[in-house]
Short mmCIF file of C-alpha atoms and ligand atoms in Angstrom, two decimals:
data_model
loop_
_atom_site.label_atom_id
_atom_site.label_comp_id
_atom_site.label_asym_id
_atom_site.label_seq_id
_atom_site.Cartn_x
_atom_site.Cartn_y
_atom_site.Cartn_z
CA UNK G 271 -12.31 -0.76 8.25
CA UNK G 272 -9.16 1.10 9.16
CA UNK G 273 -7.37 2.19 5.65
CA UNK G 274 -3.51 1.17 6.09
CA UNK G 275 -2.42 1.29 2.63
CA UNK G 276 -1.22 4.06 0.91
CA UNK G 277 -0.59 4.77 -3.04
CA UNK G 278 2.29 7.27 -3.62
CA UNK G 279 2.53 8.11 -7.51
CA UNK G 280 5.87 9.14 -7.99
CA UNK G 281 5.97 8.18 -11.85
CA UNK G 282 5.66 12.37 -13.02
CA UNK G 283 8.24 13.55 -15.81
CA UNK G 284 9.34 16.47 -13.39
CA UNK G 285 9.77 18.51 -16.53
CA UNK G 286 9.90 22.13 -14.46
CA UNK G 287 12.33 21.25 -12.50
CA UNK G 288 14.74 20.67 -15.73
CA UNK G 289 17.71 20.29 -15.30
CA UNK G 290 17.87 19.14 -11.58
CA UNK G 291 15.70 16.02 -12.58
CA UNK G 292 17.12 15.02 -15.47
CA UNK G 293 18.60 11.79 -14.49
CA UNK G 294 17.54 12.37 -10.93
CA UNK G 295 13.10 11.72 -10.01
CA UNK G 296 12.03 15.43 -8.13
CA UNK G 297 10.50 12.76 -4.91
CA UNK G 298 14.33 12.16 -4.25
CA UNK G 299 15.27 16.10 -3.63
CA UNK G 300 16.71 17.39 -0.69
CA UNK G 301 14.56 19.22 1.58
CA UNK G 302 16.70 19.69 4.42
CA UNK G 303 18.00 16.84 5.56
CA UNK G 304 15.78 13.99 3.74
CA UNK G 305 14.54 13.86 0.31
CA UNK G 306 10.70 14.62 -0.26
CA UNK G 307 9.64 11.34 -0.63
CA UNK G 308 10.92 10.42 2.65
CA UNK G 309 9.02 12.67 4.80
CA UNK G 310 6.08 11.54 2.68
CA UNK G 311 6.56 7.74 3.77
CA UNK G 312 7.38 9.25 7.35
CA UNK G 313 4.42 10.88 7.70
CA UNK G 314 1.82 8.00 6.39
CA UNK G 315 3.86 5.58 9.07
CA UNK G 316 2.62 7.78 11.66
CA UNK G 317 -1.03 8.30 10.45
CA UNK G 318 -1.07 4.76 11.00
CA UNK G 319 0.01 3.36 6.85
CA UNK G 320 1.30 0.06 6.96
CA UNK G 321 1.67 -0.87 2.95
CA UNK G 322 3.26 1.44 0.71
CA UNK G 323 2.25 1.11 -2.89
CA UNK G 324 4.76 3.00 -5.13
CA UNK G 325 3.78 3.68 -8.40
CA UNK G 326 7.03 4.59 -10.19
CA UNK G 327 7.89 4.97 -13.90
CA UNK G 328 11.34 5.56 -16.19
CA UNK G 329 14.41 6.92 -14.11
CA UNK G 330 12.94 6.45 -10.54
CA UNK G 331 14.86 3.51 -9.55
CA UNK G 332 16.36 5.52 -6.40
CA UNK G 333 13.74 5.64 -4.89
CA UNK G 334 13.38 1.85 -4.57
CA UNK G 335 17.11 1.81 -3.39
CA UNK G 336 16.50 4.31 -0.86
CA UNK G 337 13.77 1.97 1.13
CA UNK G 338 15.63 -1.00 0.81
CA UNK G 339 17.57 -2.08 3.50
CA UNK G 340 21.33 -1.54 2.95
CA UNK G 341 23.39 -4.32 4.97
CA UNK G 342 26.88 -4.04 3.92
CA UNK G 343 26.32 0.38 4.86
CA UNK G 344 24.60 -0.83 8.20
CA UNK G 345 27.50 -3.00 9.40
CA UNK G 346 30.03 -0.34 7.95
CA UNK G 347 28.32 2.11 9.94
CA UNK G 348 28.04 -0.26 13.41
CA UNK G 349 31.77 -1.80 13.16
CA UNK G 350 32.71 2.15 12.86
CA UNK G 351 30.79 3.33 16.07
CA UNK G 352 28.99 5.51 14.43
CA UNK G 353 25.70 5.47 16.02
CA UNK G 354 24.71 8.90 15.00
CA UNK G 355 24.83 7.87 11.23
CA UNK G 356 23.12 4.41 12.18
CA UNK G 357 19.89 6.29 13.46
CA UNK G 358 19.29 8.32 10.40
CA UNK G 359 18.90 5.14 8.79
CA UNK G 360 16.44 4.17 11.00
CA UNK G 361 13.31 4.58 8.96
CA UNK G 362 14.86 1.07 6.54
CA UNK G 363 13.64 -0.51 9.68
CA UNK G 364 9.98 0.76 10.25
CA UNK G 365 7.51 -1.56 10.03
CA UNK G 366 6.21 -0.80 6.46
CA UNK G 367 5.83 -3.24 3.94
CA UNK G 368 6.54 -1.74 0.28
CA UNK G 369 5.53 -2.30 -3.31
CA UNK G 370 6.35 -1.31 -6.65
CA UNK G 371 4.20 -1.01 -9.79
CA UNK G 372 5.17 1.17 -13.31
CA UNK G 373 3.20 3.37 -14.45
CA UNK G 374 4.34 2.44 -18.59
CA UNK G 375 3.19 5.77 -19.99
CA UNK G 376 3.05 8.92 -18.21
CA UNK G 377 -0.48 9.92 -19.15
CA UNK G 378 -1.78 11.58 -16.11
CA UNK G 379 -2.02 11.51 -12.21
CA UNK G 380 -5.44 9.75 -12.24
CA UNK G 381 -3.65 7.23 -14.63
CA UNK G 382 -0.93 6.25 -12.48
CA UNK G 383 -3.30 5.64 -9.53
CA UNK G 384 -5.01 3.52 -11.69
CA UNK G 385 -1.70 1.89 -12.36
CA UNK G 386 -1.87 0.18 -8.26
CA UNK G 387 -5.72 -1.43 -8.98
CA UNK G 388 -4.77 -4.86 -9.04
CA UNK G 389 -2.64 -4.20 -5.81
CA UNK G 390 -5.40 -2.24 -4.20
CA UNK G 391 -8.37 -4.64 -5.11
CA UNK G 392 -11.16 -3.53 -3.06
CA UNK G 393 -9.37 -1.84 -0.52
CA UNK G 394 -10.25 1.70 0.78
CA UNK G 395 -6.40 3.13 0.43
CA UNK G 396 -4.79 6.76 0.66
CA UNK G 397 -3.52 8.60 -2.07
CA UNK G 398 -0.38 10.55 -1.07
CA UNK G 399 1.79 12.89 -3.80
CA UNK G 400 5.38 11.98 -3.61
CA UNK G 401 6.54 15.48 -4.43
CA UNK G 402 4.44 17.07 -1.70
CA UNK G 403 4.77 17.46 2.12
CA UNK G 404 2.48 18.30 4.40
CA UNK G 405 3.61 20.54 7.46
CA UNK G 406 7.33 21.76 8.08
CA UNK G 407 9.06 18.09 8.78
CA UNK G 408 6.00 16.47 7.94
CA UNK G 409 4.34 17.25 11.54
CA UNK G 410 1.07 16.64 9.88
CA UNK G 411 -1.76 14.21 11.49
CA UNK G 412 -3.90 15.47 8.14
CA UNK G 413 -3.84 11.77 7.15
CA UNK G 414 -5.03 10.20 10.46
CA UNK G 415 -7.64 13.45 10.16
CA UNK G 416 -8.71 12.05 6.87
CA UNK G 417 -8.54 8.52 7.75
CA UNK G 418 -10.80 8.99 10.76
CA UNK G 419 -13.18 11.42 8.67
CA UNK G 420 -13.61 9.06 5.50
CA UNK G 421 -14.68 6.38 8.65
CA UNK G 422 -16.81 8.03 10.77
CA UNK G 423 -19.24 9.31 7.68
CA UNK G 424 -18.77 5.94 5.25
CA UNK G 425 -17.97 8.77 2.91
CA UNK G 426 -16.83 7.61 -0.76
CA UNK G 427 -13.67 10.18 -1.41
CA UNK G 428 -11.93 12.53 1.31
CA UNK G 429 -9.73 15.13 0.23
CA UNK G 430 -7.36 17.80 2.19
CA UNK G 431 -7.83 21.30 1.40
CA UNK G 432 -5.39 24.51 2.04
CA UNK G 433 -6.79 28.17 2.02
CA UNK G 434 -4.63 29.62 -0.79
CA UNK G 435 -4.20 33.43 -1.78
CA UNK G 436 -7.01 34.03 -4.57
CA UNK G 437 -4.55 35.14 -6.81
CA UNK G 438 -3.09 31.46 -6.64
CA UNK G 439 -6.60 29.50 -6.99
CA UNK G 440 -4.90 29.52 -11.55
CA UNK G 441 -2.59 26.44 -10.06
CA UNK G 442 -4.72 23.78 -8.01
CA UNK G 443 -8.22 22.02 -8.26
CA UNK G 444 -10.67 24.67 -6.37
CA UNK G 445 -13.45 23.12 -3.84
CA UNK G 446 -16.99 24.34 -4.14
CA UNK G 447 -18.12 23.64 -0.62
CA UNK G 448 -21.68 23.05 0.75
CA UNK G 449 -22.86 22.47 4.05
CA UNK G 450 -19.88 23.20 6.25
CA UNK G 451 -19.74 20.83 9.48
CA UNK G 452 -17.32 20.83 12.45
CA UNK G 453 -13.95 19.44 11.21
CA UNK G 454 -15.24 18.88 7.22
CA UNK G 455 -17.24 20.20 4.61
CA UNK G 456 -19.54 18.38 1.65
CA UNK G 457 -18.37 18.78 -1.85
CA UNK G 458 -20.93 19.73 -4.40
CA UNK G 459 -18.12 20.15 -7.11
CA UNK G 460 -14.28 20.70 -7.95
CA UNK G 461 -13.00 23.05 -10.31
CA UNK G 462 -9.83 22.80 -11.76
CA UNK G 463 -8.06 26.00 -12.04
CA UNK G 464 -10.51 28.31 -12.32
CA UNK G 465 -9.79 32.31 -12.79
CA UNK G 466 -9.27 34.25 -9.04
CA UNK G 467 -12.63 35.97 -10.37
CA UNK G 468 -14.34 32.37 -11.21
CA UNK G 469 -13.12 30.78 -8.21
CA UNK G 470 -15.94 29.21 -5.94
CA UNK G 471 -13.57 29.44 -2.81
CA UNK G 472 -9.65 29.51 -2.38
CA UNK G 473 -9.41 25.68 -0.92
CA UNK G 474 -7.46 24.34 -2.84
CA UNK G 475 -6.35 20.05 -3.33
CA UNK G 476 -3.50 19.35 -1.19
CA UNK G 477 -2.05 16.27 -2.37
CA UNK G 478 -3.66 14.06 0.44
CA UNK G 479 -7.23 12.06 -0.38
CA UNK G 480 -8.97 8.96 0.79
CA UNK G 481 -10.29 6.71 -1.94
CA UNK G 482 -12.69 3.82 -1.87
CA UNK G 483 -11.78 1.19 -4.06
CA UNK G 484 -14.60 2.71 -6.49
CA UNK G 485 -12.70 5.50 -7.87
CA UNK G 486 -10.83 3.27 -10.07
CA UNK G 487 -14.28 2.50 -11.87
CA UNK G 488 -14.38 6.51 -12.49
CA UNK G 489 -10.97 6.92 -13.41
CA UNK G 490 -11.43 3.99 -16.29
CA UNK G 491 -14.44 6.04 -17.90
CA UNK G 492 -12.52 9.55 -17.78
CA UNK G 493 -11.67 10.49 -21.03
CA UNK G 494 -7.99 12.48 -21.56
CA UNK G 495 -8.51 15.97 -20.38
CA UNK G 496 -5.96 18.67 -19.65
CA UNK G 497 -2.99 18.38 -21.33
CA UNK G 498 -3.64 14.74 -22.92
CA UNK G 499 -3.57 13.32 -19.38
CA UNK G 500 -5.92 11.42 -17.58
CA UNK G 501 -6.68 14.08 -14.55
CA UNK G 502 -7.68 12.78 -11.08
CA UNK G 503 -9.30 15.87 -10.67
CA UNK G 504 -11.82 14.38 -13.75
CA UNK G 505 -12.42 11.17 -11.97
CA UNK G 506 -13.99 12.93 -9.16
CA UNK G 507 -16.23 15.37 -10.77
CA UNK G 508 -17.72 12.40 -12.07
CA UNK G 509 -17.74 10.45 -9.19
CA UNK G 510 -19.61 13.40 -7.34
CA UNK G 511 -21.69 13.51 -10.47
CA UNK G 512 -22.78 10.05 -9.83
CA UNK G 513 -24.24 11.03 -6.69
CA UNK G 514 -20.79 10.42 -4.27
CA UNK G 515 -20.59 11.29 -1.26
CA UNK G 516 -17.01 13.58 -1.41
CA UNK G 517 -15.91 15.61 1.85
CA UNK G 518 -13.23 18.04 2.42
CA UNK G 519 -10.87 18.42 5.54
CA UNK G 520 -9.25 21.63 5.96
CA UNK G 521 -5.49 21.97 7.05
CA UNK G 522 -4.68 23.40 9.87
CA UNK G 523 -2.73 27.24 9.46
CA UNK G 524 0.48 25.09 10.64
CA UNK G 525 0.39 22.40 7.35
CA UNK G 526 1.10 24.52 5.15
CA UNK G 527 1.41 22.21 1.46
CA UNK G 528 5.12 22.49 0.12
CA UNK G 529 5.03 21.73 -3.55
CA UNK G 530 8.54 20.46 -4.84
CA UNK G 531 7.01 20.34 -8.47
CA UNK G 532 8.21 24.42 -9.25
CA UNK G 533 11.31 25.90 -8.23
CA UNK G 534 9.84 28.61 -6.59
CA UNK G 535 8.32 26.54 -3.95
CA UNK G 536 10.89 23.98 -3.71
CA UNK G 537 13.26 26.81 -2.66
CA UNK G 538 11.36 28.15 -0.22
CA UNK G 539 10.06 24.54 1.30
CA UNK G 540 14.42 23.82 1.14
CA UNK G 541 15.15 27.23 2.58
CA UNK G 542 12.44 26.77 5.34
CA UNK G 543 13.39 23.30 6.57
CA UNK G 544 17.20 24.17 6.56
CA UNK G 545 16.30 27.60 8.22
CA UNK G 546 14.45 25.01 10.92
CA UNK G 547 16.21 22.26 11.12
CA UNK G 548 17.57 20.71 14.50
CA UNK G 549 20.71 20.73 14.18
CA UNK G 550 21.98 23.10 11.53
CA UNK G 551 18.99 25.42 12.18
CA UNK G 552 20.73 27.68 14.62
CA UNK G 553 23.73 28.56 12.81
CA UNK G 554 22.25 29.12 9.50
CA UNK G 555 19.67 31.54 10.49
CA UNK G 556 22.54 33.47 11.89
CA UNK G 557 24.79 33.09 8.30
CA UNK G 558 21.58 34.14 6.62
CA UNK G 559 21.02 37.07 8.60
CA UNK G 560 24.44 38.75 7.79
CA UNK G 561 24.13 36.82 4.05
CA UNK G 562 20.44 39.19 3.87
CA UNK G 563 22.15 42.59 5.73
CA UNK G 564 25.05 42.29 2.70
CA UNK G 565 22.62 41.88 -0.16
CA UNK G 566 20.97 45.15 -2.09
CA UNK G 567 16.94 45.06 -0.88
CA UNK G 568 14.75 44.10 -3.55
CA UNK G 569 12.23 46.60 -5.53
P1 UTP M 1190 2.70 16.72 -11.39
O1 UTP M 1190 1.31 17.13 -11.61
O2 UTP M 1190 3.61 17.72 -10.75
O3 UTP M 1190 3.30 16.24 -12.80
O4 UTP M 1190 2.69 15.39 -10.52
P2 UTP M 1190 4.77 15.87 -13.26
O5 UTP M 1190 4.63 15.19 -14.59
O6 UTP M 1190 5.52 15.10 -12.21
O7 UTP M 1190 5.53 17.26 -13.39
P3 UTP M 1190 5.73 18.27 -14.63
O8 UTP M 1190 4.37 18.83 -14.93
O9 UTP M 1190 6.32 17.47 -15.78
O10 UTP M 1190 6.69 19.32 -14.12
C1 UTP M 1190 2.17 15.27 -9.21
C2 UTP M 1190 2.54 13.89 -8.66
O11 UTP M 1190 1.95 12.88 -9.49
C3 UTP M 1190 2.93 12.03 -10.06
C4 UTP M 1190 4.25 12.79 -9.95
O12 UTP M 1190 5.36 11.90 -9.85
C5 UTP M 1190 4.06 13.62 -8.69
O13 UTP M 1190 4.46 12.92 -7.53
N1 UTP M 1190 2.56 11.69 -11.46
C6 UTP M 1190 2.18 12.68 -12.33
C7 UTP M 1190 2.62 10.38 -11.87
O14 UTP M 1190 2.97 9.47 -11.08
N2 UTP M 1190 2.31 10.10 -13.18
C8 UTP M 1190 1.93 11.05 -14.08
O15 UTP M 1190 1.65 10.70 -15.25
C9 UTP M 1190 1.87 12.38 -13.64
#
């Protein structure tokens, strides 16, 4: 069955991003030109997503406004000639269909996708993280990779994987791999957050998975773990437990993950895309450039 629905949980506090996200959710941050959350529905369109289910919590209501369609700035924009500004707009008129749910209490990332069950039903659907993106502009087929993976071997869970610096394996759910096959592996476990010393490999959860409808079953019977919250990364253990059948697919050395949860990688995913983008690209490499040769070099 080919999976064209999507879960995006974009209920999260954002608390270390304080104060930008405040009274603003972290999915609606600029990264270049569009905010996160955009290139996330951008790139599920093209891997082939047709329903969008949002799962969104206190303060998020821009994001809902941002995928509606806006008439009255649509014929503003068309009795005003300007074209230009009409087809940035253009993704309010991609065939998606969206939905909303709440997420009532913030208790956990596996708890908010349990949040869309009675949407889902017994759907196989993707789980994408709103304040991730995949690939510099989102040029990521990961998804369709995933997609075409969790098919082909009527696997249970998929999951993407990026090769992190073994120093970094302290921030992300770690893959223990087994047997290693063309274009995915076999999980035998996941660890979350192990020590660089502990650390069965350096693949690390990306933010992009394939679920069957199952998972919810394993999510309901994980008890609050890490910080209080009901963790995802729980969920599967046990589902692998159980006897799953959980694969990994690798990205690819250009998807690199950018992580708008922390400043430090929001400002370098911001920095990058600007650096890159299309238009303004050119010119502010060149700013930068003279911007670097002016300030003192770091220790
Ligand atoms: P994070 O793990 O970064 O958590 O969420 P957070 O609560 O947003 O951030 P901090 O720790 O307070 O800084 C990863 C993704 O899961 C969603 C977030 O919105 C984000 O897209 N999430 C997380 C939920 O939807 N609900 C939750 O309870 C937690």
């Amino acid at each position: 069955m080919a999976v064209d629905l999507a879960v995006v949980p974009v209920a999260g506090r954002g608390t270390r991003l304080l104060p930008l996200t405040k009274s603003q959710p972290k999915e609606m941050l600029p990264v270049g030109q569009k905010p996160v959350v955009q290139y996330v529905a951008d790139e599920l369109a093209e891997a082939g997503v047709r329903r969008l289910v949002f799962v969104t919590g206190p303060g998020k209501v821009a994001i809902e406004n941002h995928f509606d369609i806006n008439e009255e700035l649509i014929a503003r924009l068309r009795e005003g000639g300007q074209e230009d500004m009409l087809a940035k707009l253009a993704f309010e008129r991609e065939d998606l269909e969206y939905f909303y749910t709440r997420q009532r209490r913030q208790l956990g990332l596996g708890h908010a996708i349990l949040c869309a069950k009675q949407i889902v039903s017994d759907q196989p659907f993707v789980v994408a993280l709103g304040d991730s993106i995949i690939g510099l502009h989102a040029e990521s087929d990961v998804v369709r990779r995933t997609i075409e993976i969790f098919d082909r071997e009527q696997a249970d869970a998929v999951i993407a994987f990026e090769t992190v610096p073994r120093q970094d394996v302290v921030h992300y759910g770690i893959a223990r791999p087994k047997a290693v096959h063309a274009d995915f592996f076999e999980l035998e476990d996941l660890v979350e957050k192990p020590s660089p010393a502990d650390a069965p490999s350096c693949l690390a959860v990306a933010g992009r998975y394939v679920f069957r409808s199952s998972i919810f079953k394993f999510i309901e019977e994980t008890p609050p773990g890490k910080g209080n919250e009901i963790q995802l990364t729980d969920a599967i253990g046990a589902l692998l437990k159980s006897g799953g059948k959980v694969l990994g697919v690798p990205l690819t050395s250009g998807e690199h993950r950018y992580d708008i949860g922390n400043f430090a990688s929001y400002f370098r995913a911001f920095v990058e895309f600007a650096l890159q983008d299309p238009e303004y690209g050119t010119a502010l490499r060149e700013h930068t450039r003279q911007l670097l040769a002016r300030l003192p070099a770091s220790e």
